[in-house]
Amino acid sequence: MDHRIKSITHVFLAGALGWLTLALWPTPLLAQTPETPQTLWTASQNGGLTVPTYWFVLASGLALLVPAGLTLVAVSGLEPGRAWDAALGGVAAMGLAALGYWAIGFALHFGGVGLVYDLPGLRDLVWEWSPLPSDWGTGWGMAGLSGWFLAGRDVTPLTYALFLAHLPWVLTAALLPNLALRGRAPVTATLLLPLLMGGFIYPLAGNWVRGGGWLGALGRNLNLGHGLVDFGGAGTVHLVAAGVALAALVVWVPRRPRRPVAATPVPPAQLPLLAVAGSLLFLAGSLGWLWSNPLQVSALQEVALLRGSVNLILFACGGVLVPLIYTWFVTGTSSPVLSARGLTAGVVAGLAVGPFVQPAPAFLIGFLAGLTVPFITFLVDGILRLDDATGTISVSGIPAVVGLLLLAIFADGTAGQGWHLTGVESYLGVTGQGVSGLLVAPGYQIDFPGQLQAQIIGILTLGLWGFLVGMIICAPLGLLLYSLRRAGVTSGQSLPTADLADGRPEGRSSLHPEPLSSPLGSPANPVNPSVSREG
């Protein structure tokens, strides 16, 4: 089985290196010429950057390293059998998520974005559904209603750029819960979840924050700062995906016996190269992840772009320290898995704040996010016994919360002028003030606790959205498939497909029979292994 894991490693590394070589290789297309390169628009909001069209193509391609890196980090802590299954399931999940996002997800996400961003390329994306009448205020949108299938003659280059920029976000949101469940949940569930993530769950969350929805409008409607600020999708991608994964783990995870604290092992690392390479790919891809979005590039000035890039490195540096030192202190040797997860957690927290903080707070935010990794890992696996072997909760969910909260403390007001159409000319009486928190730069006004309240509302909304929708999908599906399987076992007939499979404890081969267990983790009556279907 180990040779198959090595094959996966070689494929991922070869693909990543090949793409980086292609992206960085000098070509006549990318070389500077006396002519002005074609751009998506000729004027930007608030003096933001105007960049050539190929910028978004290259940045979006670089951002595809994020789901690849997360896959390597996740499977590095699995047993060989489950690692193989999770890697293949991740590829299937990304394909289904992309299909769902292209068909209906993009329309739900950005169908009304033209109401918030006055850009010529968004003139047809102005249909947003709101359950509240207009006298409650504008911006209470819940879902976009235009842009289905990216079809029609009026689809602009900016529309395609938006789709390309957010496709890696969609793939990541679908990948995270699927990696945690492959080998344990029914195949039906691991195919249905990514399709719904790409077509429904993630797009609605994204609409509420950056697509003209109500969370982004909390500042305009309720005077709560600039509304929910989630610069790089820490909430809409990682927190929502972690909520779905938590719901699915509660439904399908095989619970292990409670272990004493002293006996709780550090997560295994069959191939440390997987974890280390994956975390570095994730870091590199996050640069493209942040700056492939044309809405963000058009709203920020050059200094904010460069400060956000520097901050990203500092998020990673801070995140890796605590797991590295903690595992060395506890076990006598540093764990590559926990260290890589700490680096990843630091970057996830940093996605929430991006360029809105100074470099020193950026390092501190990454440090605090990395600090949570070993302790949340112990809480989830050792005490709650949810067996989150891929670390979705500790690497994505909790760090996203840390980043979203700390933005309300450390945002200094120098970047993000007019964010979510709040304070376009001036904010709190200061011309040019942007997203602000408690500790602002000299000359700017403190925006506290308004921004903190908006962040808390957003965290609760996105976390509950992922968890509750995950439970609504997983619990009935799990009970249905479990009932069908049990009926087939009782009748003494083998089931026709593997779709009705219960989850297998990690490392157990599908060629060996196992006791029947319910989808909610409670044991069922033993059955004759001779009539059990194959996993």
PDB file of C-alpha atoms in Angstrom, residues 107-113 115 125-134 138-146 207-208 211-214:
ATOM      1  CA  ALA A 107     -25.470  32.475 -10.201  1.00  0.00           C
ATOM      2  CA  LEU A 108     -26.432  32.075  -6.537  1.00  0.00           C
ATOM      3  CA  HIS A 109     -23.074  33.531  -5.514  1.00  0.00           C
ATOM      4  CA  PHE A 110     -22.652  36.520  -7.827  1.00  0.00           C
ATOM      5  CA  GLY A 111     -26.039  36.998  -9.465  1.00  0.00           C
ATOM      6  CA  GLY A 112     -26.481  40.315  -7.635  1.00  0.00           C
ATOM      7  CA  VAL A 113     -22.878  41.468  -7.260  1.00  0.00           C
ATOM      8  CA  LEU A 115     -25.596  46.035  -7.124  1.00  0.00           C
ATOM      9  CA  LEU A 125     -25.338  40.595 -12.576  1.00  0.00           C
ATOM     10  CA  VAL A 126     -27.915  42.745 -10.777  1.00  0.00           C
ATOM     11  CA  TRP A 127     -30.584  40.267  -9.681  1.00  0.00           C
ATOM     12  CA  GLU A 128     -30.579  39.569  -5.951  1.00  0.00           C
ATOM     13  CA  TRP A 129     -33.391  37.952  -3.962  1.00  0.00           C
ATOM     14  CA  SER A 130     -34.199  39.433  -0.558  1.00  0.00           C
ATOM     15  CA  PRO A 131     -36.892  38.234   1.877  1.00  0.00           C
ATOM     16  CA  LEU A 132     -37.264  41.740   3.354  1.00  0.00           C
ATOM     17  CA  PRO A 133     -39.005  44.764   1.800  1.00  0.00           C
ATOM     18  CA  SER A 134     -36.926  47.680   0.578  1.00  0.00           C
ATOM     19  CA  THR A 138     -30.863  47.793   0.792  1.00  0.00           C
ATOM     20  CA  GLY A 139     -28.422  44.953   0.919  1.00  0.00           C
ATOM     21  CA  TRP A 140     -30.441  42.283   2.738  1.00  0.00           C
ATOM     22  CA  GLY A 141     -29.870  39.908  -0.153  1.00  0.00           C
ATOM     23  CA  MET A 142     -29.884  36.145   0.315  1.00  0.00           C
ATOM     24  CA  ALA A 143     -29.198  34.719  -3.163  1.00  0.00           C
ATOM     25  CA  GLY A 144     -28.242  35.862  -6.632  1.00  0.00           C
ATOM     26  CA  LEU A 145     -30.552  35.083  -9.532  1.00  0.00           C
ATOM     27  CA  SER A 146     -28.549  35.643 -12.714  1.00  0.00           C
ATOM     28  CA  ASN A 207     -23.225  35.672  -1.564  1.00  0.00           C
ATOM     29  CA  TRP A 208     -23.982  36.819   1.966  1.00  0.00           C
ATOM     30  CA  GLY A 211     -21.886  38.870  -3.490  1.00  0.00           C
ATOM     31  CA  GLY A 212     -24.318  41.594  -2.416  1.00  0.00           C
ATOM     32  CA  GLY A 213     -25.777  39.732   0.566  1.00  0.00           C
ATOM     33  CA  TRP A 214     -26.755  40.738   4.061  1.00  0.00           C
TER      34      TRP A 214
END
